[in-house]
Short mmCIF file of C-alpha atoms in Angstrom, two decimals:
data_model
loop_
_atom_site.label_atom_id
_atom_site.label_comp_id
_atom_site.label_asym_id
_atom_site.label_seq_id
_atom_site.Cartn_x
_atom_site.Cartn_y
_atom_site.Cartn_z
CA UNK P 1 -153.78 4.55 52.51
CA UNK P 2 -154.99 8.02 54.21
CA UNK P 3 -153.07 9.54 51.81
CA UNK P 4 -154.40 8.28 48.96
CA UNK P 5 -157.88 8.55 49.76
CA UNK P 6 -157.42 12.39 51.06
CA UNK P 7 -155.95 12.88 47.23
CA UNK P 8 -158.76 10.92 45.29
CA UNK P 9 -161.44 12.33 47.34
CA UNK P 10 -159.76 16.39 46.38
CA UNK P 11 -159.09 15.16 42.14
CA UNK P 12 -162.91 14.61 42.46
CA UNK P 13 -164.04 17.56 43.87
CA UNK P 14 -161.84 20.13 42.37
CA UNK P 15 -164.11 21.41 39.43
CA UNK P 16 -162.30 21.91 35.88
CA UNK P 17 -163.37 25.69 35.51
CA UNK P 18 -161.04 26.36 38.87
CA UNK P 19 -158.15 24.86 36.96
CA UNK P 20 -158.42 25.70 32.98
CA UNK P 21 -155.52 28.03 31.44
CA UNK P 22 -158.51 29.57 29.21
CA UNK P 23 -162.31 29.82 29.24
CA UNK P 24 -162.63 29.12 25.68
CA UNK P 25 -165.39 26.55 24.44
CA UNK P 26 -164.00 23.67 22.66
CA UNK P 27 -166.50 25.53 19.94
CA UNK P 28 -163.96 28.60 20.53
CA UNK P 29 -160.61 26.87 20.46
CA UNK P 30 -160.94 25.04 16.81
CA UNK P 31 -162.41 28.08 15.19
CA UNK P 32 -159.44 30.11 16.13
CA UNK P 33 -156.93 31.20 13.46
CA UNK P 34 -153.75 31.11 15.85
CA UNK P 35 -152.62 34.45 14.59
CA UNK P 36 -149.02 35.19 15.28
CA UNK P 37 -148.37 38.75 16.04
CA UNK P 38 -145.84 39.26 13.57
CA UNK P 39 -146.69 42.56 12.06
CA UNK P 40 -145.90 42.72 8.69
CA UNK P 41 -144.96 45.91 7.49
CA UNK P 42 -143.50 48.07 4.31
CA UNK P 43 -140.73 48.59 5.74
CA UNK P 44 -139.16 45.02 5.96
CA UNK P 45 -135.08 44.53 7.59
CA UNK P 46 -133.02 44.06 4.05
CA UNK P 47 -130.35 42.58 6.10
CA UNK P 48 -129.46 40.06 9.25
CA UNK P 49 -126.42 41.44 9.82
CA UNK P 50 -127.40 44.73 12.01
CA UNK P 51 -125.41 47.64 13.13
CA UNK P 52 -126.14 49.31 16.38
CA UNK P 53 -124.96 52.50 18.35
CA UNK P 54 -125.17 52.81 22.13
CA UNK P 55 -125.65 56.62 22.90
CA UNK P 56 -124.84 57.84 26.52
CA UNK P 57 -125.87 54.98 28.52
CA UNK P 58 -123.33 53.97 31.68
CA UNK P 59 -124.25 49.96 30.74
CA UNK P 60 -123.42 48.90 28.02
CA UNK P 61 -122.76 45.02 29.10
CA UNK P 62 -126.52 44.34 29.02
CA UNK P 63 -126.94 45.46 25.53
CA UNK P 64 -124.74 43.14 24.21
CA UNK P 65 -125.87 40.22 26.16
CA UNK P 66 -129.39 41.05 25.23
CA UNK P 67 -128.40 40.68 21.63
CA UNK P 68 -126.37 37.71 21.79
CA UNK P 69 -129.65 36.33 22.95
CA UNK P 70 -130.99 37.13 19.91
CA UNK P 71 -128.59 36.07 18.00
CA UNK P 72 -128.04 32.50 19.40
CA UNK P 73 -131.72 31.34 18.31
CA UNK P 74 -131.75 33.34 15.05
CA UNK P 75 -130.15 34.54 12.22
CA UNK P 76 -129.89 38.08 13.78
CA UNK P 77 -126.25 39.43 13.86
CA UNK P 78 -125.39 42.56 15.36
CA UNK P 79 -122.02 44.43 15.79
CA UNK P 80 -121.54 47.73 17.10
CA UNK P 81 -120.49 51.08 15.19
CA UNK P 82 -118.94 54.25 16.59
CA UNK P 83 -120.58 55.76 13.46
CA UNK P 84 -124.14 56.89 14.21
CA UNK P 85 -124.71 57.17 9.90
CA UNK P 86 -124.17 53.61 9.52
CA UNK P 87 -126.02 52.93 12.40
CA UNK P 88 -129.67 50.86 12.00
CA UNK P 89 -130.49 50.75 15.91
CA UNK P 90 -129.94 53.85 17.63
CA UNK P 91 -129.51 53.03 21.91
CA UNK P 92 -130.69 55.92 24.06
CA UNK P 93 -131.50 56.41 27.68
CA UNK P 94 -134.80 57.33 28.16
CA UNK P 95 -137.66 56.86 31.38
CA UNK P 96 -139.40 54.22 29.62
CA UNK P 97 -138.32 51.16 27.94
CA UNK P 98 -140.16 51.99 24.02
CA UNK P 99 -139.40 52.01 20.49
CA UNK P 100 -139.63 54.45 17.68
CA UNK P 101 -140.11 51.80 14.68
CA UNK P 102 -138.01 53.59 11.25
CA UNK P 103 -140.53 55.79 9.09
CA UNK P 104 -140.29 55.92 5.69
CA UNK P 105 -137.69 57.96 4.97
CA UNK P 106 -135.67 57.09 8.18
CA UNK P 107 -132.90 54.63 8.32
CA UNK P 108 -132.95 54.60 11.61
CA UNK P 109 -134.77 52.68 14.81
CA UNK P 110 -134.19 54.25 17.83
CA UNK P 111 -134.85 52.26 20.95
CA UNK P 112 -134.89 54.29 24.81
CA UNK P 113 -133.72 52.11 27.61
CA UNK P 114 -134.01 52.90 31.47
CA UNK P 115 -131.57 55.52 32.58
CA UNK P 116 -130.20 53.42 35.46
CA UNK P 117 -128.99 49.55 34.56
CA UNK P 118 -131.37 48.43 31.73
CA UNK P 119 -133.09 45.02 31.82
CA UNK P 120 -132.11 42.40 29.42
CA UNK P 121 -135.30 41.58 28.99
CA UNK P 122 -136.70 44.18 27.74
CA UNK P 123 -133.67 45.43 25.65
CA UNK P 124 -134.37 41.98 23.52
CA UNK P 125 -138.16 42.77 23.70
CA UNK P 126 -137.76 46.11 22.35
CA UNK P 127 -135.16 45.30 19.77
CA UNK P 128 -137.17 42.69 18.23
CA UNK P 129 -140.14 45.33 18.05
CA UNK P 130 -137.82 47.83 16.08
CA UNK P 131 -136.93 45.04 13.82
CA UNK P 132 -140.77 44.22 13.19
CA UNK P 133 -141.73 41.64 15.51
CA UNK P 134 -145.36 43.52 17.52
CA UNK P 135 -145.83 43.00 21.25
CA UNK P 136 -147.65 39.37 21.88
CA UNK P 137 -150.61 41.54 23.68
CA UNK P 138 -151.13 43.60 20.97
CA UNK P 139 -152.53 40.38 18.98
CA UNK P 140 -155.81 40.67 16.96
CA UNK P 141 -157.36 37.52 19.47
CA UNK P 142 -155.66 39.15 22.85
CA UNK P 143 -159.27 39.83 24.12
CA UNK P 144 -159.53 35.97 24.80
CA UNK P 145 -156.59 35.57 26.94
CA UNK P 146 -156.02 39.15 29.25
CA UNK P 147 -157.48 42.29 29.71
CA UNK P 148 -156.23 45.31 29.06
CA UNK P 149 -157.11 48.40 31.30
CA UNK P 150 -156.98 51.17 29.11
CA UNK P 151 -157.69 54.17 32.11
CA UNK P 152 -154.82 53.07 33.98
CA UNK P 153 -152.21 53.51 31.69
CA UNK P 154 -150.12 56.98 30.82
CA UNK P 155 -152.14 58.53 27.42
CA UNK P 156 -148.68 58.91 25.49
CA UNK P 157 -148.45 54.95 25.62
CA UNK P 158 -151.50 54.07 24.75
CA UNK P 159 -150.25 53.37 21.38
CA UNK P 160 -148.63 50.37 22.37
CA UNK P 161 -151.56 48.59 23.39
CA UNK P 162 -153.55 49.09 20.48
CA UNK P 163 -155.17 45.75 19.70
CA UNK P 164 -153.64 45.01 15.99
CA UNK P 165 -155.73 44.35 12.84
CA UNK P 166 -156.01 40.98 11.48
CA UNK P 167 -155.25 41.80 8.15
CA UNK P 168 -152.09 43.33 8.79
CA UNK P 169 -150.49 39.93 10.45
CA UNK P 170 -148.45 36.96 9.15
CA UNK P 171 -150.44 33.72 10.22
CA UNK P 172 -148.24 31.55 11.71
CA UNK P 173 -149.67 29.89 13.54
CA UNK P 174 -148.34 30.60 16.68
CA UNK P 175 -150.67 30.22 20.05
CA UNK P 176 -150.69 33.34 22.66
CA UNK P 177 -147.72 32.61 25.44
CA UNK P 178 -147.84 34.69 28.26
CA UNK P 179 -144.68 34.46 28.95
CA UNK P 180 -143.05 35.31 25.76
CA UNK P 181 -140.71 37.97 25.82
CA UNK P 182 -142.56 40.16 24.20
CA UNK P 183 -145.14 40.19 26.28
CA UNK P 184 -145.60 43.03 28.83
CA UNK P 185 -146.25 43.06 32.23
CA UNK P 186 -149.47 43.20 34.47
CA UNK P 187 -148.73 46.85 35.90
CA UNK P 188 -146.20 48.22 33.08
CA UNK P 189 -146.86 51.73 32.23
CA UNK P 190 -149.24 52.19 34.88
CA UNK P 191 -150.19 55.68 36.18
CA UNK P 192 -151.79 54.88 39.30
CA UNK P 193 -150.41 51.84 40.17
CA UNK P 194 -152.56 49.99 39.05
CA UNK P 195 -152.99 46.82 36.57
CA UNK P 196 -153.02 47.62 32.92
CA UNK P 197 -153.08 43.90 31.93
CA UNK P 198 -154.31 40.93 33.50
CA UNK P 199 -154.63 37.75 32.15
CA UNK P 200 -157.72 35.54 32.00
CA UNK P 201 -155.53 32.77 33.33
CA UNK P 202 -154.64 33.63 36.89
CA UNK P 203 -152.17 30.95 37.33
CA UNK P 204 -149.63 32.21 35.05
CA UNK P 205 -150.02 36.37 35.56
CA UNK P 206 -147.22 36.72 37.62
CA UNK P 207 -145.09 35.20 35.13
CA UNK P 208 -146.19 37.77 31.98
CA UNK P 209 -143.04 39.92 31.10
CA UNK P 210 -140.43 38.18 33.16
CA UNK P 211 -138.72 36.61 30.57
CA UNK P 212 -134.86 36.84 30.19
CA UNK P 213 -135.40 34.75 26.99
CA UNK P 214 -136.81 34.49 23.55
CA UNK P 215 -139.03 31.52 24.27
CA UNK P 216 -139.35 28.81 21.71
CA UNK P 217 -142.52 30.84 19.91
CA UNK P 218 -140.44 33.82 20.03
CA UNK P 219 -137.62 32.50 17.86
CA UNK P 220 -140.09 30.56 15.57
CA UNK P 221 -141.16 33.95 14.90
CA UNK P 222 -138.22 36.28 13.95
CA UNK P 223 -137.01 32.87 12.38
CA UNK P 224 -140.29 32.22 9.66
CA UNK P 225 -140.19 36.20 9.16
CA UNK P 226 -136.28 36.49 8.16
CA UNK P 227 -134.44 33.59 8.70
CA UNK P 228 -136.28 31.25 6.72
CA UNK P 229 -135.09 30.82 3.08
CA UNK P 230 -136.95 28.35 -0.01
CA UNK P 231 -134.47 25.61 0.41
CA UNK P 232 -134.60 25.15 4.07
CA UNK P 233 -138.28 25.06 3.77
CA UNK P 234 -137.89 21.25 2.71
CA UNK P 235 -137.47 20.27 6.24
CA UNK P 236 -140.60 18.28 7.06
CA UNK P 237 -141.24 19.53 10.83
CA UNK P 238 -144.01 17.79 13.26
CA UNK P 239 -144.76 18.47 16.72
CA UNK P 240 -144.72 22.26 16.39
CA UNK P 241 -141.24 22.00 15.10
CA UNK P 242 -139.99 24.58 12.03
CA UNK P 243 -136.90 24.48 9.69
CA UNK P 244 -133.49 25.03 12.03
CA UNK P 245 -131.91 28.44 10.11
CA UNK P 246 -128.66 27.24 11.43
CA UNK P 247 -128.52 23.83 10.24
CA UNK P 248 -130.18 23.30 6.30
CA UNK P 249 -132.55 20.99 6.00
CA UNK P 250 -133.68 19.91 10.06
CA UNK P 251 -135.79 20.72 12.46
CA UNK P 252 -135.55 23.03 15.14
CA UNK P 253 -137.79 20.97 17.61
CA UNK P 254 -139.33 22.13 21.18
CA UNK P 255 -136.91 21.17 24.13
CA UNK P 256 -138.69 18.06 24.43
CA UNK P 257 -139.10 16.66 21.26
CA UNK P 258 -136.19 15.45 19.40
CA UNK P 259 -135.26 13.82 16.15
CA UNK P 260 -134.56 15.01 12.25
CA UNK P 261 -138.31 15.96 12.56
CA UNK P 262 -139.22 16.58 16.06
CA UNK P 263 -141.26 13.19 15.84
CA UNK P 264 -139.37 11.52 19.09
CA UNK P 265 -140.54 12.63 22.70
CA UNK P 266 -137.28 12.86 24.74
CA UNK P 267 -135.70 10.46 27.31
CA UNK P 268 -134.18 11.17 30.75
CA UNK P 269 -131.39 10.40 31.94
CA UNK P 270 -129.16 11.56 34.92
CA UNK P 271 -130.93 11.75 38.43
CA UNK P 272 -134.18 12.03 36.47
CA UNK P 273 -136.65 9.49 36.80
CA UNK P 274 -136.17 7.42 33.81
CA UNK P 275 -139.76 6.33 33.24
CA UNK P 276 -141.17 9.15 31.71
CA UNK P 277 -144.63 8.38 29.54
CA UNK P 278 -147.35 7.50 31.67
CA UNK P 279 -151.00 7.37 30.15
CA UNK P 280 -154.19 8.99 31.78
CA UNK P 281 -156.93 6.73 32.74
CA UNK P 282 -160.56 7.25 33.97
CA UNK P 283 -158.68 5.72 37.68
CA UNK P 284 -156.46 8.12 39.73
CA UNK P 285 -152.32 7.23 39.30
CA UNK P 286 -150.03 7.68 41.69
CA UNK P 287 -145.82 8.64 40.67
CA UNK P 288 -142.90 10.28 42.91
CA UNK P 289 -140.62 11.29 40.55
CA UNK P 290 -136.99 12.49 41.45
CA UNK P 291 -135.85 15.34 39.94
CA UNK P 292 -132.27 16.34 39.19
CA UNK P 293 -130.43 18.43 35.77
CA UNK P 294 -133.17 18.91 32.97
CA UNK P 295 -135.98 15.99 33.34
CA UNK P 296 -139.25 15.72 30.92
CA UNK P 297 -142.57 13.58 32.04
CA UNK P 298 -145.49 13.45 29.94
CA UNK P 299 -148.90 12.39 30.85
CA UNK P 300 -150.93 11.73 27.80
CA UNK P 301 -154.42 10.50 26.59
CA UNK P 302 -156.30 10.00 23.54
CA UNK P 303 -157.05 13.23 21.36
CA UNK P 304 -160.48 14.82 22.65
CA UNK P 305 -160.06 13.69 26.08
CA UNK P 306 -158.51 16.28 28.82
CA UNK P 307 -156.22 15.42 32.27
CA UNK P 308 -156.60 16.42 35.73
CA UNK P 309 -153.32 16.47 37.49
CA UNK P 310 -152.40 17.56 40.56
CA UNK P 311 -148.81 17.97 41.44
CA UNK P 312 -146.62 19.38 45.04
CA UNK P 313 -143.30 18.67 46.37
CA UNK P 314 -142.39 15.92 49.00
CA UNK P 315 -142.87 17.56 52.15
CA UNK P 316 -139.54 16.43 53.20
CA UNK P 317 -137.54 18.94 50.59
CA UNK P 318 -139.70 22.12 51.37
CA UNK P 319 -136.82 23.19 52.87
CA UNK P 320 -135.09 23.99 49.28
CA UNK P 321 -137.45 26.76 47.81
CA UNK P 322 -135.36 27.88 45.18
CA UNK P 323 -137.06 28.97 42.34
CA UNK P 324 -136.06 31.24 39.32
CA UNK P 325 -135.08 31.35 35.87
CA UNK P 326 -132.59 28.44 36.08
CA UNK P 327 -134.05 26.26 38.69
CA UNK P 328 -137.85 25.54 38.43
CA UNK P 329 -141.11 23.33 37.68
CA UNK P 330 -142.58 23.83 34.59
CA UNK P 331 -145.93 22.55 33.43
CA UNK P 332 -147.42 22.57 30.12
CA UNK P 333 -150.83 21.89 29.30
CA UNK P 334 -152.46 24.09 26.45
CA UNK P 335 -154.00 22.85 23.54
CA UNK P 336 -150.59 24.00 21.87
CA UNK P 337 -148.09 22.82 23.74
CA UNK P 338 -145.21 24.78 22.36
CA UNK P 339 -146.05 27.96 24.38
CA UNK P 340 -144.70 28.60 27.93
CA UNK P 341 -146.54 26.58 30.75
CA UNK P 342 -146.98 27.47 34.59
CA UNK P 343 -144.30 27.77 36.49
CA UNK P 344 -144.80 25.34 40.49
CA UNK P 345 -142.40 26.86 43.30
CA UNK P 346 -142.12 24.58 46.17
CA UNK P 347 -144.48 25.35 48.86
CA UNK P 348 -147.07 23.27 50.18
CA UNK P 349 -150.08 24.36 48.49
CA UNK P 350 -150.62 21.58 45.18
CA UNK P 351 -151.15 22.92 42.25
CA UNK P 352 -154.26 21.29 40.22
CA UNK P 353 -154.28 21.72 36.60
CA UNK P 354 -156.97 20.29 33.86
CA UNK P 355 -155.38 20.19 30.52
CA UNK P 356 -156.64 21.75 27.17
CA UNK P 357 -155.64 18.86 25.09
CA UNK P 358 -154.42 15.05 25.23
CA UNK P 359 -151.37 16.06 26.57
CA UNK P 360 -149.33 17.48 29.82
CA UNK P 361 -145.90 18.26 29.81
CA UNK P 362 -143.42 18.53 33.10
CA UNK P 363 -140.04 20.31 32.69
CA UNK P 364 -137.75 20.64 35.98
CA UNK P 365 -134.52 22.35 35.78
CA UNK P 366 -132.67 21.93 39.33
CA UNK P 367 -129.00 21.14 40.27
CA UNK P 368 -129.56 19.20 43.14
CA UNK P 369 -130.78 15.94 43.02
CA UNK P 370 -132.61 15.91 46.01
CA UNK P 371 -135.85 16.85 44.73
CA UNK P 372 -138.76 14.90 44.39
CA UNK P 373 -142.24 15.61 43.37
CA UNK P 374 -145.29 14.22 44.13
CA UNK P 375 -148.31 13.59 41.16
CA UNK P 376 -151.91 12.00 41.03
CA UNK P 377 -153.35 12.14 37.66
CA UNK P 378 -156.90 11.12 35.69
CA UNK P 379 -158.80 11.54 32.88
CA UNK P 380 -161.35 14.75 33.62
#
């Protein structure tokens, strides 16, 4: 009964501004044109099927990993040449990871990579910018998510955080994520050290280009640029789905949506708690929820209204603090709910989240089925 008073008592004083992913006005958020930074330029990819040269670098096991990442949630092919002519990305070790984007009367992208064992990461993130897709911070409404510190980076890469015209980007549609892989990090291409991004939501900064992945906004994006073809445009795709490239006439739906059209929330099965809906009231709810493989929860309203949640692990499994790209908490609460959420390691800290929108999503990815999570939830 202690318990559940000590947990009321904090929902109710914890104001909303300490919690929000974004200051934007409710004003703000509906006038904004969701512009996906998809640069779309003159000098478009003719083909899917790419050729690729790997000049003098002692790896070359992460380059072809990187683009099988590419390849497995697009229509991207690549194979590699020995013959530099036929070549249309050119591999090269360099001090910086960057790009050199074709000119006009090139045929050529050439992409550096770090000299000693280059990041996956960042070979995916820098292919996908040679084949025309811009950095996610470069975005015509960046201003309103992170700041970008323009004294503390090197003056020769300056260029590649140039905030991008409007006029010059496909609207997809897309909201900003963070976390996608294009997206660099707080301190990259600093010269003293110092931050040369940081993002206007503190709660996810430490997660902005760590990415092994293309996340789901990632792929939507190479995929409406060059993947996406008049007949598999019939696909009628809610829930931030789009037409699958792969399969004619579905929907390539968000991990947790399901169905020809995306219109089914998942279940859970497995170790996973298998009541998974629960609806926010004005009253504080109480769940545990056991954890175990991939589970889902959502924690929904009507449109207009927002959630408070607050979530932590049962103090009795603080013990198992693993958390990394394969084994973590995940939540989502943005107004668009296909880009990345926060990311909860155990510890004993809660974290207390107010959502943008009617709707919070949990994702947990762990082996073990000895976890358990705690959550109190309400309408803000």
């Amino acid at each position: 009964m202690l318990f559940i008073v000590i947990i009321i008592s904090f929902l109710n004083l914890i104001q909303s501004n300490d919690v929000k992913n974004s200051k934007l006005s409710y004003t703000a958020i509906t006038r904004r044109k969701n512009i996906a930074s998809v640069y779309d330029y003159k000098q478009k990819v003719m083909s899917t099927s790419i050729k690729y040269y790997v000049q003098r670098l002692s790896d070359g096991e992460n380059i072809e990993l990187a683009l099988a990442r590419i390849s497995s949630e697009t229509c991207f092919q690549f194979q590699e040449t020995n013959n530099l002519t036929s070549a249309t990305l050119i591999y090269k070790p360099g001090y910086y990871y960057s790009t050199n984007r074709k000119e006009e009367n090139s045929n050529l992208h050439i992409i550096y990579l770090s000299y000693s064992r280059p990041e996956v990461s960042k070979i995916i993130r820098e292919t996908l910018y040679a084949l025309g897709i811009d950095y996610e911070h470069d975005r015509p409404d960046r201003n309103r998510y992170i700041t970008v510190y323009s004294q503390n980076i090197y003056s020769t890469y300056l260029i590649l955080f140039k905030r991008k015209i409007q006029s010059i980007f496909i609207k997809y549609n897309l909201g900003y994520d963070y976390k996608s892989v294009m997206h660099f990090s707080c301190n990259e291409f600093s010269k003293n050290k110092k931050k040369t991004i940081e993002a206007k939501n503190k709660l996810i900064e430490p997660f902005m280009g760590k990415s092994e992945y293309l996340t789901f906004t990632d792929a939507k994006a190479v995929n409406l640029k060059y993947c996406i073809n008049s007949s598999l445009k019939n696909a009628k795709c809610i829930n931030y789905g789009y037409p699958n490239p792969k399969t004619p006439y579905t929907c390539k739906c968000l991990p947790f949506y399901c169905g020809p059209h995306c219109e089914h929330k998942v279940r859970n099965f497995g170790y996973c708690s298998p009541i998974n809906r629960f609806k926010a009231k004005y009253s504080t709810a109480f769940r545990t929820l056991h954890l175990g493989g991939t589970c889902y929860f959502f924690i929904e309203t009507v449109p207009g209204l927002k959630i408070k949640l607050l979530l932590f692990f049962h103090h009795n499994l603080l013990t198992y603090r693993k958390c990394n790209n394969k084994e973590y908490i995940e939540v989502r609460y943005s107004k668009d709910i296909s880009v990345s959420g926060v990311i909860y390691c155990p510890r004993v800290k809660p974290i207390i989240i107010v959502s943008e929108g009617p709707l919070i999503v949990i994702r947990s990815s762990y082996s073990s089925s000895k976890y358990k999570v705690k959550i109190a939830y309400k309408l803000a």
